[in-house]
JSON list of C-alpha atoms in Angstrom, two decimals:
[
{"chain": "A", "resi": 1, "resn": "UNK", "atom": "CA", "xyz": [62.70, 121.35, 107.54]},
{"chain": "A", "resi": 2, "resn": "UNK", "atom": "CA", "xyz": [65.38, 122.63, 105.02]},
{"chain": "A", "resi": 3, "resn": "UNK", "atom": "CA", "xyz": [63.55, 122.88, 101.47]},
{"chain": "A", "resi": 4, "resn": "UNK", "atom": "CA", "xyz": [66.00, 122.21, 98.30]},
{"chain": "A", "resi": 5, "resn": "UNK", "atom": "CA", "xyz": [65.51, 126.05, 97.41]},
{"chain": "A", "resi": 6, "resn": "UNK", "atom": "CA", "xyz": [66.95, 126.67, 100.57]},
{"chain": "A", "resi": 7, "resn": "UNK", "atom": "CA", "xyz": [69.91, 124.41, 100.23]},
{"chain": "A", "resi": 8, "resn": "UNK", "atom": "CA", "xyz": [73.30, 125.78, 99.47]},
{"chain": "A", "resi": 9, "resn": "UNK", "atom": "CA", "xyz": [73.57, 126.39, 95.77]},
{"chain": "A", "resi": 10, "resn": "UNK", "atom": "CA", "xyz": [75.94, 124.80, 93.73]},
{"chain": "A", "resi": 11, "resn": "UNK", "atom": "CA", "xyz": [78.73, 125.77, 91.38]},
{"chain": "A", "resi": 12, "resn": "UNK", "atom": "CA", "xyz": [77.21, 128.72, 89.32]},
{"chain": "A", "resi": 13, "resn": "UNK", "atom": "CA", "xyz": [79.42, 127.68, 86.66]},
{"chain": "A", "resi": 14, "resn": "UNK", "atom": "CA", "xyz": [79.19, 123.82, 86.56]},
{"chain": "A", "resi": 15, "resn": "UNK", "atom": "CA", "xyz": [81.70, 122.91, 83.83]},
{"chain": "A", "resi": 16, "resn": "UNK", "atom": "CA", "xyz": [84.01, 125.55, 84.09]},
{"chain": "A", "resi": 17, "resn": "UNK", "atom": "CA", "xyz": [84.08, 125.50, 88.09]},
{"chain": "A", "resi": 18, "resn": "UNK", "atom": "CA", "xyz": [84.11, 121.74, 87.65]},
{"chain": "A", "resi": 19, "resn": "UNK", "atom": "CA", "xyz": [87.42, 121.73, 85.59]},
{"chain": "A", "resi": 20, "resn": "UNK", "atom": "CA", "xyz": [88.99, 124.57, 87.83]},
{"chain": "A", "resi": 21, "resn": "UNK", "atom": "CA", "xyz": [88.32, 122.36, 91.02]},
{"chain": "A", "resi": 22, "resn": "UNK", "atom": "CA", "xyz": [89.70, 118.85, 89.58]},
{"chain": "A", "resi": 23, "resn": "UNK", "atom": "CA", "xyz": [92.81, 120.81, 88.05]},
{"chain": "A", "resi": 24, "resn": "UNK", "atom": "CA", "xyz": [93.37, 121.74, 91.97]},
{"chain": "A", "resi": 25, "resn": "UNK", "atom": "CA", "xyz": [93.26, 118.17, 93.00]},
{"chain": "A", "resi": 26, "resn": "UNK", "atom": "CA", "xyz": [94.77, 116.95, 90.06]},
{"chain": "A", "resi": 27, "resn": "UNK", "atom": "CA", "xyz": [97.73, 119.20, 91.17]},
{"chain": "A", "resi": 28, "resn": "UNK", "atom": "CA", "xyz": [97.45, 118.75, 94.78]},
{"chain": "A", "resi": 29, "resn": "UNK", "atom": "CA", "xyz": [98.10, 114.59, 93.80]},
{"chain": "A", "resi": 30, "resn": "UNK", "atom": "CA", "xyz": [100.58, 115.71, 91.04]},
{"chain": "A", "resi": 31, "resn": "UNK", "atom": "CA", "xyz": [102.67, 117.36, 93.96]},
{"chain": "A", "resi": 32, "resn": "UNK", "atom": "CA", "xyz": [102.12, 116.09, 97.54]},
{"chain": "A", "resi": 33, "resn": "UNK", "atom": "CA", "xyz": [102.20, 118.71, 100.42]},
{"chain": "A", "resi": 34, "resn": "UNK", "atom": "CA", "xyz": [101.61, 121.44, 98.52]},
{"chain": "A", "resi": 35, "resn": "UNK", "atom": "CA", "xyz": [99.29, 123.78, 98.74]},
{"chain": "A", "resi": 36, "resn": "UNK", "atom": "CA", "xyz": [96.57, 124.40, 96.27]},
{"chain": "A", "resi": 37, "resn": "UNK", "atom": "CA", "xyz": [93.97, 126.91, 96.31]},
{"chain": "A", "resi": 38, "resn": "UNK", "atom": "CA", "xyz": [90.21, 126.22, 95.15]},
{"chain": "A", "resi": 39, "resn": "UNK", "atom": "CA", "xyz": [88.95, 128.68, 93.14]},
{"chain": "A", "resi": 40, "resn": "UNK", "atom": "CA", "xyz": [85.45, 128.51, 92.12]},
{"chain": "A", "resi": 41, "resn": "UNK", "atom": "CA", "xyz": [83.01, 128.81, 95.59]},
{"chain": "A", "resi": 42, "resn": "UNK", "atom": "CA", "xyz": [80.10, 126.45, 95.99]},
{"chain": "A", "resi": 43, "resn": "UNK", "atom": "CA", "xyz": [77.39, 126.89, 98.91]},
{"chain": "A", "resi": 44, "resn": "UNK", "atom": "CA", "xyz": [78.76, 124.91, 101.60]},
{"chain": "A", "resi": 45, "resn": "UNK", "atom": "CA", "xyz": [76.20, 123.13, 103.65]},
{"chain": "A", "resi": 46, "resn": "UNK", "atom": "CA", "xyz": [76.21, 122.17, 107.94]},
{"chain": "A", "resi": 47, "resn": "UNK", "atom": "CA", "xyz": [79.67, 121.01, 108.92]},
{"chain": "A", "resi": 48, "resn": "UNK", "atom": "CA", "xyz": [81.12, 120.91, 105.03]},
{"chain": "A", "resi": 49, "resn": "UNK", "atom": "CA", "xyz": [83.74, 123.69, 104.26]},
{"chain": "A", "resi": 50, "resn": "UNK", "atom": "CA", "xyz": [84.19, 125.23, 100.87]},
{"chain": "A", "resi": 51, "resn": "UNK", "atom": "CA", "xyz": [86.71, 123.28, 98.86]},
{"chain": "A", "resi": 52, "resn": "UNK", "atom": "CA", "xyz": [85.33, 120.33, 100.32]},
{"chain": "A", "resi": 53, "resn": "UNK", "atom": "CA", "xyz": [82.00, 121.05, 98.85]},
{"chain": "A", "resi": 54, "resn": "UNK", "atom": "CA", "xyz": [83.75, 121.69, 95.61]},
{"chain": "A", "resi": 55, "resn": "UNK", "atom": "CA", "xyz": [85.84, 118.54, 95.62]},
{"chain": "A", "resi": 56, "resn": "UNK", "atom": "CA", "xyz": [82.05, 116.82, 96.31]},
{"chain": "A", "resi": 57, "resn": "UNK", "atom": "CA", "xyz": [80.46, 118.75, 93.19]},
{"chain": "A", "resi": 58, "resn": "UNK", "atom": "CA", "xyz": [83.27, 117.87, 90.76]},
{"chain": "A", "resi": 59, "resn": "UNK", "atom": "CA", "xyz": [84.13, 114.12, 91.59]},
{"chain": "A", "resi": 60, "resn": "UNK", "atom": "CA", "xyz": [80.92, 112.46, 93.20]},
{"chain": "A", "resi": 61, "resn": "UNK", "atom": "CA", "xyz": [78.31, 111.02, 91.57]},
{"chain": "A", "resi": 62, "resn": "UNK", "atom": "CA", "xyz": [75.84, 108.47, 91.59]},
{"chain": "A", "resi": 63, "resn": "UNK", "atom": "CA", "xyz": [78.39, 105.40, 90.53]},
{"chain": "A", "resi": 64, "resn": "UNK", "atom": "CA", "xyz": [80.61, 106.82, 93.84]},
{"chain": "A", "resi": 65, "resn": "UNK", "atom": "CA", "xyz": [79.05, 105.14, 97.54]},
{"chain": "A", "resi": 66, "resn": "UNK", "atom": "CA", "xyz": [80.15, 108.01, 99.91]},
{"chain": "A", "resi": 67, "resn": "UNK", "atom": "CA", "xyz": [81.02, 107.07, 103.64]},
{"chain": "A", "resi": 68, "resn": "UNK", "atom": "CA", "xyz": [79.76, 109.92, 105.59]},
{"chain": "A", "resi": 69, "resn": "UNK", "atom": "CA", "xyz": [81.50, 110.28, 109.55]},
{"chain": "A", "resi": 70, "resn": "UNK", "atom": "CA", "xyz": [79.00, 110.74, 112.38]},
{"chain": "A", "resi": 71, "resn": "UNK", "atom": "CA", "xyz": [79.03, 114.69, 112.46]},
{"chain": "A", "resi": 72, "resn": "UNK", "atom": "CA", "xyz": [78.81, 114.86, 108.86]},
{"chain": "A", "resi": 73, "resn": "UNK", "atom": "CA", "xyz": [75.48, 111.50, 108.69]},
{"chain": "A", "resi": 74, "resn": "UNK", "atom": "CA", "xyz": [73.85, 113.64, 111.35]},
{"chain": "A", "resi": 75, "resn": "UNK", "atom": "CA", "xyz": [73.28, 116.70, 109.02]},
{"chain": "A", "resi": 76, "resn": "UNK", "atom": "CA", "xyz": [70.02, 116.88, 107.62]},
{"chain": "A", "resi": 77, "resn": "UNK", "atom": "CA", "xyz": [71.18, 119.81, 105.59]},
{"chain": "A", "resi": 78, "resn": "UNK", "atom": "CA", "xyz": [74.42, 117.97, 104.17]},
{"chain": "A", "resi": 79, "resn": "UNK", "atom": "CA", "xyz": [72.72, 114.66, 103.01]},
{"chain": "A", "resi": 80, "resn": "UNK", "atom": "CA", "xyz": [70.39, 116.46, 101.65]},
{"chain": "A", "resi": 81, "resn": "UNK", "atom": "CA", "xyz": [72.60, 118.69, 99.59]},
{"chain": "A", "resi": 82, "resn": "UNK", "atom": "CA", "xyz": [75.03, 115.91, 98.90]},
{"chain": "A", "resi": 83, "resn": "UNK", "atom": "CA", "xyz": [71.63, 113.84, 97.33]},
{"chain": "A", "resi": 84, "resn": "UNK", "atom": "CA", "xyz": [70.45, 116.97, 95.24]},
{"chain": "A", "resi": 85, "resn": "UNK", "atom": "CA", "xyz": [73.59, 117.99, 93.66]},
{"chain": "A", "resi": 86, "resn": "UNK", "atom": "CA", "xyz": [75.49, 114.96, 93.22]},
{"chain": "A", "resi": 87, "resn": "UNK", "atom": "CA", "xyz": [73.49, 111.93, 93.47]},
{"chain": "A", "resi": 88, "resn": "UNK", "atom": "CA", "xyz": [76.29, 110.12, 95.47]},
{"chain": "A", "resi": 89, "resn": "UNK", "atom": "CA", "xyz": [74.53, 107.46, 97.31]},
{"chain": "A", "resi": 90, "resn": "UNK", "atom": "CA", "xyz": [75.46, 107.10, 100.76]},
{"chain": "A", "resi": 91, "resn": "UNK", "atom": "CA", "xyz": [76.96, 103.89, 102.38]},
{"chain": "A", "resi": 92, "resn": "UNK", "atom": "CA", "xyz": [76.99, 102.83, 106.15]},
{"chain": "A", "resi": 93, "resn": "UNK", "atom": "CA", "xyz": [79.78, 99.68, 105.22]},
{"chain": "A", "resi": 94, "resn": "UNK", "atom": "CA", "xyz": [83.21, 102.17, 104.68]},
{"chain": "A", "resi": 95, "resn": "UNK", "atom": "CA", "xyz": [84.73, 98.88, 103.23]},
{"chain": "A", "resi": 96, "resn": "UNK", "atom": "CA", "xyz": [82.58, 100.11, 99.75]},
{"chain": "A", "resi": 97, "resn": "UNK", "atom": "CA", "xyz": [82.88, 103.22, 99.54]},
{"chain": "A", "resi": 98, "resn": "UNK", "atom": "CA", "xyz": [84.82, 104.95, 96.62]},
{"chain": "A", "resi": 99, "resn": "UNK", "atom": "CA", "xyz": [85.14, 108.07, 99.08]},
{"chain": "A", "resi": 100, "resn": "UNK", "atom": "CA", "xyz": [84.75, 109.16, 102.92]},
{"chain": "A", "resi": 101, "resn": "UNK", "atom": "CA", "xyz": [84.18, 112.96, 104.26]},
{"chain": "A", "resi": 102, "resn": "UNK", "atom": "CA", "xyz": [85.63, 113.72, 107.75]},
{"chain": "A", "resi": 103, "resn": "UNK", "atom": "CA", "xyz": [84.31, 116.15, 109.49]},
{"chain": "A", "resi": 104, "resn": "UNK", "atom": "CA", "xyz": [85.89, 115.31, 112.94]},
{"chain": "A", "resi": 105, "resn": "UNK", "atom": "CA", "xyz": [89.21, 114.17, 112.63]},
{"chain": "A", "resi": 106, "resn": "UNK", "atom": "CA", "xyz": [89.56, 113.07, 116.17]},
{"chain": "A", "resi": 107, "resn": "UNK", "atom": "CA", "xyz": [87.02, 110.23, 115.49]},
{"chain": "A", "resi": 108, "resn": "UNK", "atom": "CA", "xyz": [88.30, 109.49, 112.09]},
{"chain": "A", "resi": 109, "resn": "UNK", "atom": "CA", "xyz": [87.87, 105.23, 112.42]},
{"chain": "A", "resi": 110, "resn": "UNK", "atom": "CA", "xyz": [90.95, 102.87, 111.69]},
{"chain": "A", "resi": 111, "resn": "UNK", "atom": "CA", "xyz": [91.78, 103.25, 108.15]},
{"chain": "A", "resi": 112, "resn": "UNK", "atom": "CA", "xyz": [91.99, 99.42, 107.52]},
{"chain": "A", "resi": 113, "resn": "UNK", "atom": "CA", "xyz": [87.90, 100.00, 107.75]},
{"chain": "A", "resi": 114, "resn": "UNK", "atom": "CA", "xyz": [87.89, 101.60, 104.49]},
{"chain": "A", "resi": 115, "resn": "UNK", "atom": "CA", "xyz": [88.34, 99.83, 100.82]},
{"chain": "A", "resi": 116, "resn": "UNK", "atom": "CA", "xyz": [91.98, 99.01, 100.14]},
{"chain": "A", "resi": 117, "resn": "UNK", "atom": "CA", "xyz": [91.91, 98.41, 96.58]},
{"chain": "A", "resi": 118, "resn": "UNK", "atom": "CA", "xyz": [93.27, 94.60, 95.01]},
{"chain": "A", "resi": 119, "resn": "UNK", "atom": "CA", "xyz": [96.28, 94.33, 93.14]},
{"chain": "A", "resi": 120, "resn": "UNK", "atom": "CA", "xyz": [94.25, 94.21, 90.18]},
{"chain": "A", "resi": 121, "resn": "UNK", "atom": "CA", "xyz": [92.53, 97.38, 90.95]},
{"chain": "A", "resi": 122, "resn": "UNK", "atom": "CA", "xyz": [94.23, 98.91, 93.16]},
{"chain": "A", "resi": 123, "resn": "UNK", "atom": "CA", "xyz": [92.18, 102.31, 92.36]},
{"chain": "A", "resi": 124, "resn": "UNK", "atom": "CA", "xyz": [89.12, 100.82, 93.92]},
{"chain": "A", "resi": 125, "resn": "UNK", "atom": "CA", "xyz": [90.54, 102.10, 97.34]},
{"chain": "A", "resi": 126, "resn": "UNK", "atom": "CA", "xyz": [88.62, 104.90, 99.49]},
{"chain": "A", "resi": 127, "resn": "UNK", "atom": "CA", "xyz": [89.80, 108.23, 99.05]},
{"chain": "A", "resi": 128, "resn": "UNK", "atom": "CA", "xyz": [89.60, 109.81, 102.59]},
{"chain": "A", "resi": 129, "resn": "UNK", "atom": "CA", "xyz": [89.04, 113.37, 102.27]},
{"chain": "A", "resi": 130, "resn": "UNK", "atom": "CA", "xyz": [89.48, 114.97, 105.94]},
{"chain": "A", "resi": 131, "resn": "UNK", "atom": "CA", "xyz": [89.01, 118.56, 106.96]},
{"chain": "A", "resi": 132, "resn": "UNK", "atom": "CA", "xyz": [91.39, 120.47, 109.35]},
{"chain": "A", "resi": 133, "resn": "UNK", "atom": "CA", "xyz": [91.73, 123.51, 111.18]},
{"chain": "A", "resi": 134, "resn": "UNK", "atom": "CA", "xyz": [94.80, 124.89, 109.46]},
{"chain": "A", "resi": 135, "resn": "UNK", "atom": "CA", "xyz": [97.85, 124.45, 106.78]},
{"chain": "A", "resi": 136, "resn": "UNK", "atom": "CA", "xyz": [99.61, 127.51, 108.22]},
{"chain": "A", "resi": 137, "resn": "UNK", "atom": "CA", "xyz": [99.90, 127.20, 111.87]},
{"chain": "A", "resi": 138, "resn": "UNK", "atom": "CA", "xyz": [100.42, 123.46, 113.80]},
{"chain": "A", "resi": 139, "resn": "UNK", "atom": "CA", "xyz": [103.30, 120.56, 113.54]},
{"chain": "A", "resi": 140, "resn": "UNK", "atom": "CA", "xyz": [105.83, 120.80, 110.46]},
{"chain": "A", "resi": 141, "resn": "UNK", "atom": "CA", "xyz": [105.94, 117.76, 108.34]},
{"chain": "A", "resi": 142, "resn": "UNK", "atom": "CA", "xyz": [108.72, 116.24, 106.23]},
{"chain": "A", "resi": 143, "resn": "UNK", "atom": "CA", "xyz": [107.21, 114.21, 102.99]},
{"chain": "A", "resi": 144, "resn": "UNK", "atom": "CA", "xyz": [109.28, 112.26, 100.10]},
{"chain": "A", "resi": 145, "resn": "UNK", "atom": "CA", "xyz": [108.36, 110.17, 97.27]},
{"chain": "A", "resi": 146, "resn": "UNK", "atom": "CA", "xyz": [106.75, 110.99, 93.79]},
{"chain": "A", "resi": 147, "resn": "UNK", "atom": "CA", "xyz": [105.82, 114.31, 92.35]},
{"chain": "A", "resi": 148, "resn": "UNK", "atom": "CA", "xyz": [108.50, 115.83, 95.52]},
{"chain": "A", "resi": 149, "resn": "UNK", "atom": "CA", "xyz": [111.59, 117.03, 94.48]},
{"chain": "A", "resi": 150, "resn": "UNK", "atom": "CA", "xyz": [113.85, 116.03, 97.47]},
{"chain": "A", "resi": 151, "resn": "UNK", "atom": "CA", "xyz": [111.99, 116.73, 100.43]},
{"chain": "A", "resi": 152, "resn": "UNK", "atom": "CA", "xyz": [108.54, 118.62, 100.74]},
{"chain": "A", "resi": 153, "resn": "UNK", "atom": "CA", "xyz": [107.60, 120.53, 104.29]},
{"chain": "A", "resi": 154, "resn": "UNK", "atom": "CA", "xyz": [104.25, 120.50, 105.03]},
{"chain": "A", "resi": 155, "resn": "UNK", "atom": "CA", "xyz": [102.82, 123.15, 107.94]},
{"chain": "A", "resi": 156, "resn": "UNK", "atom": "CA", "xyz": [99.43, 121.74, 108.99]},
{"chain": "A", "resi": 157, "resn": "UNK", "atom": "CA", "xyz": [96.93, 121.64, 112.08]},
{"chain": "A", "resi": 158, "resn": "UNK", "atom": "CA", "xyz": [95.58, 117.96, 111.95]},
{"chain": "A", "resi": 159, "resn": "UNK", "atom": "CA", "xyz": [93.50, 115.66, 113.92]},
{"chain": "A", "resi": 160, "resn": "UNK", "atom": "CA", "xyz": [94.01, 112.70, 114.35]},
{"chain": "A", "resi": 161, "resn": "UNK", "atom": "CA", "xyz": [97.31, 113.69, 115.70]},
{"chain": "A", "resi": 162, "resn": "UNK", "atom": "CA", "xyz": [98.46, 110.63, 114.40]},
{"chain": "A", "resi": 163, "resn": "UNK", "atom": "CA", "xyz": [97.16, 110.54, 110.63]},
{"chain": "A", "resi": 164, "resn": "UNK", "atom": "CA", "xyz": [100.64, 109.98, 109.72]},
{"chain": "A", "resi": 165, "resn": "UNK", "atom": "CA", "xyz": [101.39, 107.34, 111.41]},
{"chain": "A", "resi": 166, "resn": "UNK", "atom": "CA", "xyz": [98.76, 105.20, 110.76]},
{"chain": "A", "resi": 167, "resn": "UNK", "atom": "CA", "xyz": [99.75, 106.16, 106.84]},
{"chain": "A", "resi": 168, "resn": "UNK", "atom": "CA", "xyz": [102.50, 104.07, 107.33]},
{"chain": "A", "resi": 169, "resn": "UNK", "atom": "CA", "xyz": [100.77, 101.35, 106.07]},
{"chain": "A", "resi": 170, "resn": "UNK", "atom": "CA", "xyz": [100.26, 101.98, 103.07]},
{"chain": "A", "resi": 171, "resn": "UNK", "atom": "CA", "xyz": [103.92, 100.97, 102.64]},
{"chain": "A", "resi": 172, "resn": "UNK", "atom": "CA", "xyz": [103.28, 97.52, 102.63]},
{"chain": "A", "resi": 173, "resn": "UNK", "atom": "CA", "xyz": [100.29, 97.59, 100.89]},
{"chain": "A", "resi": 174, "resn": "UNK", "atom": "CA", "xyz": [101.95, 98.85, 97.70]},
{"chain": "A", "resi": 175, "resn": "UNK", "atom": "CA", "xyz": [100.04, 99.12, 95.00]},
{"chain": "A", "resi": 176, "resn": "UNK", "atom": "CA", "xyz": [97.08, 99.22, 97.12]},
{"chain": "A", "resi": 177, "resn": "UNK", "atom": "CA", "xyz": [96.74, 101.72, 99.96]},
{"chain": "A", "resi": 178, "resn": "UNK", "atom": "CA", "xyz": [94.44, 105.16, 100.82]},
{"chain": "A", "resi": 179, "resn": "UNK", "atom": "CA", "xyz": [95.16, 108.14, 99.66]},
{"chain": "A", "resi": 180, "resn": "UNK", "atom": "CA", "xyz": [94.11, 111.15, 101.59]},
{"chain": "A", "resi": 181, "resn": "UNK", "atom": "CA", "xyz": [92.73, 114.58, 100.80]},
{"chain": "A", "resi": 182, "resn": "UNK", "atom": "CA", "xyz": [93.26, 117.06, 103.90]},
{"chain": "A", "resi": 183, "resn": "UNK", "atom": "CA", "xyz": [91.28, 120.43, 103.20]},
{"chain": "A", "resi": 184, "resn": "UNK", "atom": "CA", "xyz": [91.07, 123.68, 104.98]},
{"chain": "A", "resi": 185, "resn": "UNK", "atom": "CA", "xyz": [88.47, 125.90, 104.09]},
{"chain": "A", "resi": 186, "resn": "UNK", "atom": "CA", "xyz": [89.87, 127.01, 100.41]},
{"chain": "A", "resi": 187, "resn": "UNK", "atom": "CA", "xyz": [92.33, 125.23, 100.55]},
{"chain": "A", "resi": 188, "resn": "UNK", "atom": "CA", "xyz": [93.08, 121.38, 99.75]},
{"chain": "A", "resi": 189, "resn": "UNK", "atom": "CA", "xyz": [96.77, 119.29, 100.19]},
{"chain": "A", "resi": 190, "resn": "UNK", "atom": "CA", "xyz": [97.39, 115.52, 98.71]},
{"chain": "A", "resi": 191, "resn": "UNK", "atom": "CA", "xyz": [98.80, 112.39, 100.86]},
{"chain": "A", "resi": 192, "resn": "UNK", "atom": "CA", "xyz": [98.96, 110.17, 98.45]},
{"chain": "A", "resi": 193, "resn": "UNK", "atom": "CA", "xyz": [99.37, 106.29, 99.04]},
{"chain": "A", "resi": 194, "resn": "UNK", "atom": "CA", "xyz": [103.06, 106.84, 97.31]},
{"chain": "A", "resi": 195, "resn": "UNK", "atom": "CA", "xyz": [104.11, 109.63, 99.84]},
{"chain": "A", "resi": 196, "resn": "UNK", "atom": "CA", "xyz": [105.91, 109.06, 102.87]},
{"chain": "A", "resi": 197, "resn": "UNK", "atom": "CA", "xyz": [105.32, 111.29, 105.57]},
{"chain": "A", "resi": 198, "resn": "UNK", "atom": "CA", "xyz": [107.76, 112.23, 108.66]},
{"chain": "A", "resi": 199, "resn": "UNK", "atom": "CA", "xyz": [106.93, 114.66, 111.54]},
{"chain": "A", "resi": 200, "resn": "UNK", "atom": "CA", "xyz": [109.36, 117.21, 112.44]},
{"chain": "A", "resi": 201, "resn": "UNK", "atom": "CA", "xyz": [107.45, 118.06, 116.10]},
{"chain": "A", "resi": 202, "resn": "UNK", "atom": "CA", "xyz": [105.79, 120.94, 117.20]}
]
């Protein structure tokens, strides 16, 4: 059994690490498909990677149910660490939860499990954050809409291999809709529920 002391530690430097990390996803919403880097490293525990464990440090806490996926729920280490450092209770009903950690893409459930938001509040949707293998080799993808100047080209290694399409809906749902965080080790890219996404192919 994994003792807290042996945990992954957190930021070293909570506030300013905190305020570096949510002026990376601030940007990465600001500007979908691009890039942004996460600077300040946190211990990252089981199946987690870096900026994900970052993103988890600086916007969870204990008014934020979190929707685990299997590979992620089965880590002793991770709910653990989650409990300790951000006091983000757990759900098992996705249809509450403020946000969702994918480990395993391929198994990522139909999004139309996860909160929507109302037209009233339509910021009471789940923010799906989803980790994948790569933003510099895989498919190219086209995305317009707010924050893009013209067209953006996203380069990215995803599973499911149809995240995209199944984005479509958020379309119709305007206001409501998911917004998605995709993060590779570092490294963390916006899909917001304003964005509209086309592949390009291999």
């Amino acid at each position: 059994m994994t003792t807290i002391a042996e945990l992954p530690p957190g930021f070293a430097d909570k506030v300013l690490s905190a305020q570096s990390t949510f002026r990376s996803v601030m940007d990465a919403m600001a500007r979908p498909g691009s890039v942004q880097r996460i600077v300040p490293m946190a211990g990252a525990p089981g199946p987690m990677m870096r900026g994900t464990a970052a993103i988890a440090l600086t916007l969870f806490d204990h008014d934020t149910p979190l929707w685990l996926d299997a590979q992620m729920a089965e880590s002793a280490d991770l709910t653990k660490w989650l409990k300790f450092h951000t006091g983000a209770p757990v759900v098992q009903d996705s249809s509450i939860a403020s946000f969702a950690l994918i480990s395993d893409g391929g198994a990522l459930p139909s999004l139309e499990c996860f909160a929507l938001g109302t037209n009233e509040y339509p910021d009471r949707s789940t923010s799906v954050i989803i980790q994948v293998d790569s933003f510099a080799s895989g498919r190219s993808f086209e995305l317009r809409g707010p924050g893009i100047d013209g067209v953006a080209t996203l380069q990215a290694s995803i599973k499911p291999f149809d995240l995209f399409e199944r984005l479509h809906m958020n379309e119709a749902l305007f206001p409501r809709g998911i917004d998605v965080v995709l993060v590779a080790d570092d490294a963390v890219v916006a899909i917001p529920r304003t964005t509209c996404v086309v592949s390009k192919g291999s």
